[in-house]
CSV table of C-alpha atoms in Angstrom, one decimal:
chain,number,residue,atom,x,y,z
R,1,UNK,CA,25.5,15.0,12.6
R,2,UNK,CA,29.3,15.3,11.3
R,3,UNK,CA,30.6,18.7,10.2
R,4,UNK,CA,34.4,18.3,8.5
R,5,UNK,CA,36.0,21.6,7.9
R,6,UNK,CA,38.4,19.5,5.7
R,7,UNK,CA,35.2,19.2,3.6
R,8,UNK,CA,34.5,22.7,4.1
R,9,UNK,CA,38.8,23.8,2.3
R,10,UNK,CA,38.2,21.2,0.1
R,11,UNK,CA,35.2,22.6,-1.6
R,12,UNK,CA,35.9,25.7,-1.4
R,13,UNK,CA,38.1,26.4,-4.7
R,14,UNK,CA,35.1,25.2,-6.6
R,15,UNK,CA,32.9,27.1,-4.6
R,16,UNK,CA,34.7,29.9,-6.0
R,17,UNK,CA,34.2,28.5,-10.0
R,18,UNK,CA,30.9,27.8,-9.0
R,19,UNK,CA,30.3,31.8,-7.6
R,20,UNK,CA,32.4,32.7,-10.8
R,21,UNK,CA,29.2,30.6,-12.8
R,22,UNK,CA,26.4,31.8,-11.2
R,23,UNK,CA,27.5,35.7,-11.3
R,24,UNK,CA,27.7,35.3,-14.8
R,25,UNK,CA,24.6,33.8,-15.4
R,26,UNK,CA,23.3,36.3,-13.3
R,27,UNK,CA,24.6,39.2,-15.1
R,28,UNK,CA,23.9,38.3,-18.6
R,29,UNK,CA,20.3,36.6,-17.9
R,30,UNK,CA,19.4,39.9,-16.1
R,31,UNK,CA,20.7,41.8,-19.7
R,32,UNK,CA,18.7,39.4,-22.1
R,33,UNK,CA,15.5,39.8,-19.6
R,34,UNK,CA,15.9,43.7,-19.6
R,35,UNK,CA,16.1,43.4,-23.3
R,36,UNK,CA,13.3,41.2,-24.1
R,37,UNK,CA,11.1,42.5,-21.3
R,38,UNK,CA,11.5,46.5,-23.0
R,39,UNK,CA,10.7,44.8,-26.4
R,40,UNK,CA,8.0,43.0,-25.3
R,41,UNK,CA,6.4,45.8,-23.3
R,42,UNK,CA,6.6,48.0,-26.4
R,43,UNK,CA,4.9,45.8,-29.1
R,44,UNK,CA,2.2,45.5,-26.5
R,45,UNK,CA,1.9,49.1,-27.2
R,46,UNK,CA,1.5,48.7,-30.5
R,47,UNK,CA,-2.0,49.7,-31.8
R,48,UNK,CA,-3.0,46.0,-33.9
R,49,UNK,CA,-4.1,43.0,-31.9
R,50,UNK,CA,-2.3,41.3,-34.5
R,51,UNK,CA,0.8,42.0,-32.8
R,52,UNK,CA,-0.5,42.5,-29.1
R,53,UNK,CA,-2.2,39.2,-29.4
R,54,UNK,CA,0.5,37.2,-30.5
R,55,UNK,CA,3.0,38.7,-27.7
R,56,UNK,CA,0.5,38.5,-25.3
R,57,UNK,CA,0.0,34.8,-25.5
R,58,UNK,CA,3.4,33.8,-25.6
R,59,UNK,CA,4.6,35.8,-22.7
R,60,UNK,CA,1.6,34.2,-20.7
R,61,UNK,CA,2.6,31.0,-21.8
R,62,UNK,CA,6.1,31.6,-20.7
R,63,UNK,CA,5.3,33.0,-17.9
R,64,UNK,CA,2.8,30.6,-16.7
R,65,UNK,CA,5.0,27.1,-17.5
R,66,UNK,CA,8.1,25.8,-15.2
R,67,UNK,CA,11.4,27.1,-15.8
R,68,UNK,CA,12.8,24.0,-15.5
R,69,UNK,CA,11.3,22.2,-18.6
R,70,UNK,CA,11.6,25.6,-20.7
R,71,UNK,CA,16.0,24.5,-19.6
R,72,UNK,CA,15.1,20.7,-21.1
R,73,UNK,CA,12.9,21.9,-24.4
R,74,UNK,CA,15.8,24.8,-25.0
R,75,UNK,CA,18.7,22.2,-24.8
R,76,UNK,CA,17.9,19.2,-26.2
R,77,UNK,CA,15.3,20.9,-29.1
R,78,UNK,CA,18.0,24.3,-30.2
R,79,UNK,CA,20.1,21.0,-31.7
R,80,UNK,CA,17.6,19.2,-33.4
R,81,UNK,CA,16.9,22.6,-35.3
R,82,UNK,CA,20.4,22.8,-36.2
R,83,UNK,CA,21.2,25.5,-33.3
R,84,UNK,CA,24.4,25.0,-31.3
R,85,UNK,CA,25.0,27.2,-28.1
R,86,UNK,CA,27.1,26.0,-25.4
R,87,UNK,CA,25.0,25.1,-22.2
R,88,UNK,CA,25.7,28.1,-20.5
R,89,UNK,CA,24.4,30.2,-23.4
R,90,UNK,CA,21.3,28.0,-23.6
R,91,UNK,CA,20.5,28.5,-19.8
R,92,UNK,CA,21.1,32.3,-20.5
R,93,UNK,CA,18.6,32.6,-22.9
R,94,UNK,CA,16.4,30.2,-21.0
R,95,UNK,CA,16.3,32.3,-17.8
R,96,UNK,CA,16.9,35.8,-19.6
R,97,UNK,CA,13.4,34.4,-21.7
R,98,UNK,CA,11.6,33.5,-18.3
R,99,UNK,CA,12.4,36.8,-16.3
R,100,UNK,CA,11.4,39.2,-19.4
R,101,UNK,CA,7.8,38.0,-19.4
R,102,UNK,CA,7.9,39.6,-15.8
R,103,UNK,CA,10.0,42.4,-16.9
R,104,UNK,CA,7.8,43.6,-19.4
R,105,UNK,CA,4.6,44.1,-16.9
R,106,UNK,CA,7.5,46.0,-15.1
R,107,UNK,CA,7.8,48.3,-17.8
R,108,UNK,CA,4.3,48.2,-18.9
R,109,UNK,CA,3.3,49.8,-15.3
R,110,UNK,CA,6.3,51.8,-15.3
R,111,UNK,CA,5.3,53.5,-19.0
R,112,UNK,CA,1.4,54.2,-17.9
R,113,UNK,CA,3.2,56.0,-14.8
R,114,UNK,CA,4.4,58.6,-16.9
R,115,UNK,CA,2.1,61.4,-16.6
R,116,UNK,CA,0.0,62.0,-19.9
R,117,UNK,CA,1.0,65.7,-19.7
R,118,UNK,CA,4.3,64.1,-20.5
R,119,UNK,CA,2.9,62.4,-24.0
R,120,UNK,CA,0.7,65.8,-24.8
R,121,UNK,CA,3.9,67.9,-24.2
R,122,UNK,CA,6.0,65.8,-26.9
R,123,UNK,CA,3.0,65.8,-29.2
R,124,UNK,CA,2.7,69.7,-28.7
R,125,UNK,CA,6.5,69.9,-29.6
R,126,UNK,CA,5.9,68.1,-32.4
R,127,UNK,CA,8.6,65.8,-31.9
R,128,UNK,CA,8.7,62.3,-34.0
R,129,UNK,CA,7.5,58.9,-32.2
R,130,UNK,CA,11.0,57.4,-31.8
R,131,UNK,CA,12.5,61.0,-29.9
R,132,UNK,CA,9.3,60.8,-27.8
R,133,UNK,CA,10.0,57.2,-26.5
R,134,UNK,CA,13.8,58.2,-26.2
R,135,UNK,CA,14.1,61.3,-25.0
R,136,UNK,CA,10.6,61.8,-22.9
R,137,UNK,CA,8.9,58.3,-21.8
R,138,UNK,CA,11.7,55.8,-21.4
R,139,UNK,CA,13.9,57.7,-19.4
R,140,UNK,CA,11.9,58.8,-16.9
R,141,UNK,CA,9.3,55.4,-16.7
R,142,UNK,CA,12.8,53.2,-16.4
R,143,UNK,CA,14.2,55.5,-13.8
R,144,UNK,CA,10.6,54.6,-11.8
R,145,UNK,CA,11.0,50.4,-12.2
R,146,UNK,CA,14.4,50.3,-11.3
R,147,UNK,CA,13.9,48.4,-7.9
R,148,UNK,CA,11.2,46.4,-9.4
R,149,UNK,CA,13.4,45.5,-11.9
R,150,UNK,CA,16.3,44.9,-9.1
R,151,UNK,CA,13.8,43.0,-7.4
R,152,UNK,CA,13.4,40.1,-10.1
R,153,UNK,CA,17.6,40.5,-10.4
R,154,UNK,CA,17.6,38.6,-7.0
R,155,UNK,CA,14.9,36.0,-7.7
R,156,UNK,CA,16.8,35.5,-10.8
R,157,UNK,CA,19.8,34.4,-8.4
R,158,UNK,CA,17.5,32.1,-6.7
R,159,UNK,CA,16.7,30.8,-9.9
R,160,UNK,CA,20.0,30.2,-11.6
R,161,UNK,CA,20.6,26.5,-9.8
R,162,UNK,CA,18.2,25.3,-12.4
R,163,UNK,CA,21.4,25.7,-15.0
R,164,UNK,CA,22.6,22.8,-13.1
R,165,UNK,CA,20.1,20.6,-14.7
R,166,UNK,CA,21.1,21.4,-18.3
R,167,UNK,CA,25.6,20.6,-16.9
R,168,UNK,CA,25.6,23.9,-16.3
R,169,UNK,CA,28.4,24.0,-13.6
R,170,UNK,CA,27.3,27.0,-11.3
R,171,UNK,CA,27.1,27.1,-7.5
R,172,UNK,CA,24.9,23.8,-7.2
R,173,UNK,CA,26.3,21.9,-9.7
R,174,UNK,CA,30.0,22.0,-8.1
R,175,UNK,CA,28.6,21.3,-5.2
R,176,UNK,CA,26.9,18.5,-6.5
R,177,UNK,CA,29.8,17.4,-8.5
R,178,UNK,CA,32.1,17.6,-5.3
R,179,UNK,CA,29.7,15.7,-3.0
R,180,UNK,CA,29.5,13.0,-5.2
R,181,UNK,CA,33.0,12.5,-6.0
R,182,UNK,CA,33.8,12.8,-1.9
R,183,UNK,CA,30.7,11.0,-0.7
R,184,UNK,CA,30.3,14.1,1.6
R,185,UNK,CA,27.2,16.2,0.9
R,186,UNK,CA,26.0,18.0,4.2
R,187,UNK,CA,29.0,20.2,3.7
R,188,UNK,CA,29.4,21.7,0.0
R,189,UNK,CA,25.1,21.9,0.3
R,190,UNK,CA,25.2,24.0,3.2
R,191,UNK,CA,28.4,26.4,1.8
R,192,UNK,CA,26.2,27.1,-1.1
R,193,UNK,CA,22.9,27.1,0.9
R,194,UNK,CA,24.4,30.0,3.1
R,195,UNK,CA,26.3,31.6,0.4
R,196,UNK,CA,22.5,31.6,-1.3
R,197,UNK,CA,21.4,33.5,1.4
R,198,UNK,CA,24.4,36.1,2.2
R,199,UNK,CA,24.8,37.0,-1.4
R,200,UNK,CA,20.9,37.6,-2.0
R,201,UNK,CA,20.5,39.5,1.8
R,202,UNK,CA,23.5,41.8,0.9
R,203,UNK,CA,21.6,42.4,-2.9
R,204,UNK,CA,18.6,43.6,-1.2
R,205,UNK,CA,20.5,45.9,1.1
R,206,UNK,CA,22.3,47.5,-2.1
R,207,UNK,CA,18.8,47.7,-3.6
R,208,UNK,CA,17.4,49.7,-1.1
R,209,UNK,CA,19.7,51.8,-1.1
R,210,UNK,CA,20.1,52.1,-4.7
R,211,UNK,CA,16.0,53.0,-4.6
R,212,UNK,CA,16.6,55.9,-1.5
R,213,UNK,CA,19.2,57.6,-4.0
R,214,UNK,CA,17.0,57.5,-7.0
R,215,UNK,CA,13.9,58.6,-4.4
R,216,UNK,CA,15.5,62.0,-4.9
W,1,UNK,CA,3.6,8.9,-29.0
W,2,UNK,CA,2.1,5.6,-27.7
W,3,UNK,CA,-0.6,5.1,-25.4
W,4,UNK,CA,1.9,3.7,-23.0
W,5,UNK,CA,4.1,6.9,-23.0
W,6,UNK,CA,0.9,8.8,-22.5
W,7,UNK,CA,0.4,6.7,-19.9
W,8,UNK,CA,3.9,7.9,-18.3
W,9,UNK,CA,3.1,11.5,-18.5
W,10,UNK,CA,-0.6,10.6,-16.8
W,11,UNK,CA,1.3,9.1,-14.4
W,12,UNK,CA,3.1,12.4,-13.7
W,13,UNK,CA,0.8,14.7,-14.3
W,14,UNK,CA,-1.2,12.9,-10.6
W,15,UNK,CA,2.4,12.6,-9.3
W,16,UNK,CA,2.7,16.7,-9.6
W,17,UNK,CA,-1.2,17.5,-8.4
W,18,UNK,CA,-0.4,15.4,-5.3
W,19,UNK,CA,3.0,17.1,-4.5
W,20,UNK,CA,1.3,20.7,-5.8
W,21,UNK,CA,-1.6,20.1,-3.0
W,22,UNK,CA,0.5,18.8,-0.3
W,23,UNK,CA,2.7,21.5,-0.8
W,24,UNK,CA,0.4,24.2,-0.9
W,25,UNK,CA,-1.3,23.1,2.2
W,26,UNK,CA,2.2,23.4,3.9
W,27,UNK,CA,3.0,26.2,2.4
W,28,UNK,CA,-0.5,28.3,3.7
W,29,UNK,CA,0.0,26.5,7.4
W,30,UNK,CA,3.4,27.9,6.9
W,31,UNK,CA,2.3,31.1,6.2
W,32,UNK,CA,-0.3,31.7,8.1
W,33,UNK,CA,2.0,30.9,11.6
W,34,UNK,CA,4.6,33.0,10.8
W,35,UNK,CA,2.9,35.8,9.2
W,36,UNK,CA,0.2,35.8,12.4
W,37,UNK,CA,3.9,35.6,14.5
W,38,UNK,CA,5.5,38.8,13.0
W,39,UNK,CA,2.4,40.8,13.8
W,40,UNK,CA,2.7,38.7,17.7
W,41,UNK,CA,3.3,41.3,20.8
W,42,UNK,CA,6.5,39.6,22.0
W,43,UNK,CA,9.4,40.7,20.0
W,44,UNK,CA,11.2,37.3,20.5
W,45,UNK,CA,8.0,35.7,18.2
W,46,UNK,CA,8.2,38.4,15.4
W,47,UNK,CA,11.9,37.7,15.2
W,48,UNK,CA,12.1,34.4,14.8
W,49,UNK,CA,9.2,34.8,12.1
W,50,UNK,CA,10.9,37.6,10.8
W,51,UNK,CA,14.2,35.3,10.9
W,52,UNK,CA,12.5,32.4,9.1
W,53,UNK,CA,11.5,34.4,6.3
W,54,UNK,CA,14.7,35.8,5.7
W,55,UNK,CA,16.5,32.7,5.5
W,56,UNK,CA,14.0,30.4,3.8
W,57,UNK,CA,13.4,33.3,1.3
W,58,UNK,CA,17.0,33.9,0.9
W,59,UNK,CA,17.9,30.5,-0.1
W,60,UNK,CA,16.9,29.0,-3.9
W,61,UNK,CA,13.9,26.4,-3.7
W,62,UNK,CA,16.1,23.8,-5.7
W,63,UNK,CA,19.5,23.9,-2.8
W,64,UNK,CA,16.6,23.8,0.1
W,65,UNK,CA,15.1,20.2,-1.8
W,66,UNK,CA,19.0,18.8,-2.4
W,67,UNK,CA,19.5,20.3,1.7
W,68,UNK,CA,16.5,17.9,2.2
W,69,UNK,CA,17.2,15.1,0.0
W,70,UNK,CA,20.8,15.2,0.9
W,71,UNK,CA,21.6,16.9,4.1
W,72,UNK,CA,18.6,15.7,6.4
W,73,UNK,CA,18.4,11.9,6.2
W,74,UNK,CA,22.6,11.7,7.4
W,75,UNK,CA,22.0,14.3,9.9
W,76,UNK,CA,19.3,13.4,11.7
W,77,UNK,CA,19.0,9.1,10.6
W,78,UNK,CA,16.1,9.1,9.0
W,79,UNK,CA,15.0,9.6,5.3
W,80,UNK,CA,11.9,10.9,4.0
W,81,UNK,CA,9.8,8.9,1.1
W,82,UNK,CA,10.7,11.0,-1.6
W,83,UNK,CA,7.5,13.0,-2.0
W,84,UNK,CA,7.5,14.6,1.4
W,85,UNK,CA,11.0,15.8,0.7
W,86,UNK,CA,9.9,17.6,-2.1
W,87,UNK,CA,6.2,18.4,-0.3
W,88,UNK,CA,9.0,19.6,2.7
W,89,UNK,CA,11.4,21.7,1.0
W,90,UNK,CA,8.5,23.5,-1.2
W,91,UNK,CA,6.5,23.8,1.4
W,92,UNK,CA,8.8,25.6,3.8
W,93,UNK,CA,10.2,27.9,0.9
W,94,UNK,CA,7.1,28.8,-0.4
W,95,UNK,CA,5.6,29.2,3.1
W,96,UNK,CA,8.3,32.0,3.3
W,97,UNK,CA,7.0,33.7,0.8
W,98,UNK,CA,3.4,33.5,2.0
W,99,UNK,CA,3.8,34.8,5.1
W,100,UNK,CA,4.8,38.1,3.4
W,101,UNK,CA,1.0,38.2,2.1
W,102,UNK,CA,-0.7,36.9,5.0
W,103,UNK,CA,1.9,40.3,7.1
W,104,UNK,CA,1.2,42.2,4.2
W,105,UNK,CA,-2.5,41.5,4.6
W,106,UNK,CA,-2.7,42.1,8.2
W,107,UNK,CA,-1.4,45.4,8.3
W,108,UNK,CA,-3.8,46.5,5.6
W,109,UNK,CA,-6.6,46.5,7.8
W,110,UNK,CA,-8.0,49.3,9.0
W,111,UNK,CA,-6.1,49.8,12.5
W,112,UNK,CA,-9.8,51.5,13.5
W,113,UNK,CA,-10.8,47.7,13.3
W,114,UNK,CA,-8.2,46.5,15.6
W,115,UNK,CA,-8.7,48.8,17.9
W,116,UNK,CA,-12.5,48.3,18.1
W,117,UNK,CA,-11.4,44.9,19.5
W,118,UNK,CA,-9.7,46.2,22.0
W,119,UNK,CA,-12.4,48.8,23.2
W,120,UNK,CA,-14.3,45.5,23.3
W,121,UNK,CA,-12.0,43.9,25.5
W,122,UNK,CA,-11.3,41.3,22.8
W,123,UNK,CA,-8.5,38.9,23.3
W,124,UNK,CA,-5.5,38.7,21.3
W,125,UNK,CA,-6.4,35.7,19.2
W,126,UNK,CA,-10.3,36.5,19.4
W,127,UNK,CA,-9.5,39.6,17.5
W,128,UNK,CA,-7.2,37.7,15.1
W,129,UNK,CA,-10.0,35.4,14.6
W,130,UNK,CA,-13.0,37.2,14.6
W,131,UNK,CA,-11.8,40.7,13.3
W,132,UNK,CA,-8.8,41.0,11.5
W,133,UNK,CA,-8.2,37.5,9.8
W,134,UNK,CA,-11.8,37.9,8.0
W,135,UNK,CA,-11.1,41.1,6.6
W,136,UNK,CA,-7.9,40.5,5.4
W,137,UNK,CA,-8.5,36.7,4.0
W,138,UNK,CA,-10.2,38.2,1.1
W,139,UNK,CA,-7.6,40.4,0.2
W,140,UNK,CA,-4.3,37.6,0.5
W,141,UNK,CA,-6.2,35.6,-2.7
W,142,UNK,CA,-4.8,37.0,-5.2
W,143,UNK,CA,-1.3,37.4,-4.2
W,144,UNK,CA,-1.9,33.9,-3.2
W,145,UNK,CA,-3.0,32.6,-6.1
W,146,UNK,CA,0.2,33.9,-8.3
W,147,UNK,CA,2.4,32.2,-5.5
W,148,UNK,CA,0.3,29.2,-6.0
W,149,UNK,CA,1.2,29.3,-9.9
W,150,UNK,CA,5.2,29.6,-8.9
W,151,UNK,CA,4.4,26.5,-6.7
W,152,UNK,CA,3.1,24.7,-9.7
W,153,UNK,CA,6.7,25.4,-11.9
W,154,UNK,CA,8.8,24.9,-8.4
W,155,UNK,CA,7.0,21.1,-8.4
W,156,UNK,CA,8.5,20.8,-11.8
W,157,UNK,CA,12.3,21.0,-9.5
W,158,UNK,CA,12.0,18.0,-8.1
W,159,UNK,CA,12.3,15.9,-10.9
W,160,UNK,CA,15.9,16.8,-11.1
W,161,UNK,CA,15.9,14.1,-7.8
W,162,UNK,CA,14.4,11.5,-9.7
W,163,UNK,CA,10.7,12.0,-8.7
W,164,UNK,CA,8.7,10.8,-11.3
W,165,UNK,CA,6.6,13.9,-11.7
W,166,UNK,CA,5.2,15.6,-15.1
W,167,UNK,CA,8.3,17.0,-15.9
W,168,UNK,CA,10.7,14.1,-15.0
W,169,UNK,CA,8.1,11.8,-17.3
W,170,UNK,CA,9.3,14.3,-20.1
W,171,UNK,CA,12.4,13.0,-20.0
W,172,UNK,CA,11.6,9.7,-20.0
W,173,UNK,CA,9.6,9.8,-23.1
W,174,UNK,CA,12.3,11.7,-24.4
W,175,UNK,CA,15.0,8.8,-23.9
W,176,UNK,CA,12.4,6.9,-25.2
W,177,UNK,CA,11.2,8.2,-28.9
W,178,UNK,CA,15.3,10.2,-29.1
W,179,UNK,CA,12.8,13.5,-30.1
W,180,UNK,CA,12.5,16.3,-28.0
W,181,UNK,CA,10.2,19.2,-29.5
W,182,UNK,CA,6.7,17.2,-29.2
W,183,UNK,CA,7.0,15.8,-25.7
W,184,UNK,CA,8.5,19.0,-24.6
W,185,UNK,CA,5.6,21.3,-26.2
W,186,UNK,CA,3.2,18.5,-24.6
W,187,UNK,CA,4.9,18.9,-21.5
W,188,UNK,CA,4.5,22.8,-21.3
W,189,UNK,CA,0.9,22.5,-22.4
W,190,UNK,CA,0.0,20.7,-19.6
W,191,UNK,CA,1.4,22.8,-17.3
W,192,UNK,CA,0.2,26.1,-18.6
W,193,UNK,CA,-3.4,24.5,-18.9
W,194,UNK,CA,-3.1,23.3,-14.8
W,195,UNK,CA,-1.6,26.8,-14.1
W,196,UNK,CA,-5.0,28.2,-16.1
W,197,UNK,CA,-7.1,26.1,-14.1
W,198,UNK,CA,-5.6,27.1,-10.6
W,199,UNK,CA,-6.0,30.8,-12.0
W,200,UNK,CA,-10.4,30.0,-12.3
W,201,UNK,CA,-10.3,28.3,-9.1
W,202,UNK,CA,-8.8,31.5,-7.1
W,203,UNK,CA,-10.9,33.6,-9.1
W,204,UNK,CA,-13.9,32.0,-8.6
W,205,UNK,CA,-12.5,31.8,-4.1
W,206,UNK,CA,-11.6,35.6,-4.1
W,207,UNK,CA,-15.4,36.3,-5.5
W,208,UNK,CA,-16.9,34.0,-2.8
W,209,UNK,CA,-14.7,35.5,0.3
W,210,UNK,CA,-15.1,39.1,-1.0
W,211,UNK,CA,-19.1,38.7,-1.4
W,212,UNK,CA,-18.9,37.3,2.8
W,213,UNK,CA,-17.4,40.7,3.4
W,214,UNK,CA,-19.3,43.2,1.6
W,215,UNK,CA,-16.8,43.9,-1.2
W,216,UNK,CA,-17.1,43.3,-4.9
W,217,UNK,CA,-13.9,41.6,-6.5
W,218,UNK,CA,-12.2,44.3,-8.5
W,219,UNK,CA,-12.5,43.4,-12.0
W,220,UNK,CA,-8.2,42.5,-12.7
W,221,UNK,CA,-6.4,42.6,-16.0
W,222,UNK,CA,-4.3,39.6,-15.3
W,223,UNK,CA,-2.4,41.1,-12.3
W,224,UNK,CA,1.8,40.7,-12.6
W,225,UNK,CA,2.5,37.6,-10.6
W,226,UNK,CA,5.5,37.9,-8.3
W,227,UNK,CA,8.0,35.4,-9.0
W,228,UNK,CA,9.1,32.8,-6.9
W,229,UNK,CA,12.2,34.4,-5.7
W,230,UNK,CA,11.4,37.9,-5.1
W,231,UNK,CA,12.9,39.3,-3.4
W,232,UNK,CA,9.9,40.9,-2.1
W,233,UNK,CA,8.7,44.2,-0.6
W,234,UNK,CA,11.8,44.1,1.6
């Protein structure tokens, strides 16, 4: 086994594009999930199975189907509709899609944690359904979910490679890019390989302590 | 679509059940050795388990198959037929994961049982066997079986090497009819409807184990699977 430092300098300015990618990916995928998971866990609450049933269904499907191929049937079928997003924005909303079908049972659990006290005090107060969600439910069931919610933040990370597939160029895809232009791919596989592993160990130790401040 | 397309996608479909079981059965050997390790006496066992997990959970599925595509075969001089790359790197990763359930599982048992074992003057690994892996079995099926459903879209990663799995035979008939919104839907279908049968199949297991131990399987709304990268109950 050969291990070139030379490799090691070489790659590293893309490495640092490459972290650049990911972190953005990472960041906005984890919005559009927080988004769509909220939405979706509120029109499961809402009282018709005409809309539960619908949501339901898709979110399974979603859920239950690889990410991978929902990357391929976003980018080469958004075109053929007439829809063109750049591939980053594509793998975005691809992974942002994914994760909120796991965000929403996040939610869900973290709304039928709130004490029904909670709902009967709102109602006694007479105040309207939206100030109710606002004001009463939502703030306190989010402030319950959010290392669950933190939690699918860093399998998200472990998930954003996949971007490569779709010429997204994130960690693994300048890594790829590099090895094959240099013929040299034990390096720039291991850089990211540990990187992988530093950033998503140091994410869990700022989760936990992110969930022993809001324990109090 | 042409019989000989569908043909292409059959074609996958077996190539993806073979790499799904392979890797499954990895993964659970996997998991059951270092989950059993982390519980072991000598701290020198539960760190390297605890070690393993860490770094094979820590890492994304897809860099741990191009580690093993790429990475191995120069390193060491030999290369691995494609599909036990794939059953390799999936195995290992998802094994990580599982031996959180099978430590998770372990722990929930009643200490009262364990300890019964030991006023018995069990052994060690007669206790595992006979007392706490019994009990806690039962309880590691439905954790498993979401795991086992995140192993079914992780298989879909390895077509991005060229294995000619369900997924990578999407692309193919793709190139082929230049139309992307039939084979893709297809595509999905299939996999959702395998994911639904795996779903039955550890339904159907957890029944049969809990009914061996005197428990009733809780009736489950479908339970929030934990994604393949959790982070986990760190």
């Amino acid at each position: 086994m050969k291990w070139d430092w030379s490799a090691v300098s070489g790659f590293m300015p893309h490495f640092w594009d490459g972290l650049l990618v990911t972190l953005q990916i990472l960041v906005l995928g984890s919005l559009v999930s927080f988004v769509l998971g909220l939405a979706w866990a509120l029109l499961m609450r809402v009282p018709s199975r005409f809309v539960t049933w619908p949501v339901g269904v898709v979110t399974e499907f979603v859920r239950n189907t690889p990410l991978l191929v929902q990357l391929f049937f976003l980018f080469y079928v958004l075109p053929e509709w007439g829809v063109t997003a750049s591939a980053l924005t594509t793998g975005v909303l691809a992974i942002g899609l994914h994760y909120s079908t796991y965000t929403m049972q996040v939610y869900r659990a973290g709304i039928e944690a709130v004490p029904v006290g909670q709902w009967e005090a709102a109602t006694a107060l007479n105040l309207p359904m939206g100030r109710t969600w606002t004001a009463v439910i939502l703030p306190q069931a989010i402030r319950r979910v959010v290392p669950a919610l933190g939690n699918y933040v860093i399998s998200m990370l472990k998930d954003t490679p996949l971007l490569m597939a779709i010429t997204v160029l994130e960690m693994l895809g300048e890594a790829r890019l590099f090895s094959q232009q240099n013929f040299q791919f034990t390096e720039p596989l291991t850089v990211i390989g540990v990187a992988f592993i530093v950033i998503s160990y140091l994410a869990s130790l700022a989760l936990r302590a992110l969930e022993r401040r809001l324990a109090h | 679509m042409t019989s000989g397309l569908w043909e292409l996608v059959l074609q996958g479909v077996w190539v993806t059940v073979q790499l799904l079981f392979f890797s499954a059965l990895l993964a659970i050997a996997v998991s059951f050795v270092v989950g059993v390790g982390r519980t072991h006496r000598l701290w020198i066992v539960r760190f390297l388990a605890g070690f393993y997990t860490e770094v094979f959970r820590g890492t994304s599925a897809l860099v741990m198959i191009f580690w093993v595509f790429f990475v191995l075969p120069p390193a060491f001089g030999w290369q691995l037929v494609p599909m036990w790359a794939g059953t390799l790197a999936l195995g290992l990763t998802y094994g990580a994961y599982g031996s959180e359930i099978v430590r998770g599982a372990l722990a929930a048992v009643d200490p009262a049982q364990k300890e019964g074992g030991i006023a018995l003057s069990f052994t060690p690994w007669q206790r595992m066997k006979l007392i706490l892996l019994p009990q806690a079995v039962p309880e590691m099926i439905p954790p498993f079986s979401n795991l086992l459903i995140e192993l079914l879209k992780g298989t879909a990663l390895v077509s991005i090497m060229g294995m000619g799995d369900l997924a990578f035979s999407g692309n193919l008939v793709r190139l082929a009819l230049q139309e992307s919104a039939e084979i893709y839907t297809y595509i999905l279908l299939i996999y959702f409807v395998i994911a639904f049968l795996l779903t039955r199949v550890m339904r159907g297991l957890e029944k049969k184990l809990k009914a061996g131990v005197g428990k009733a399987a809780p009736k489950r709304e479908a339970a929030a699977p934990e994604p393949a990268g959790l982070g986990g109950v760190r």
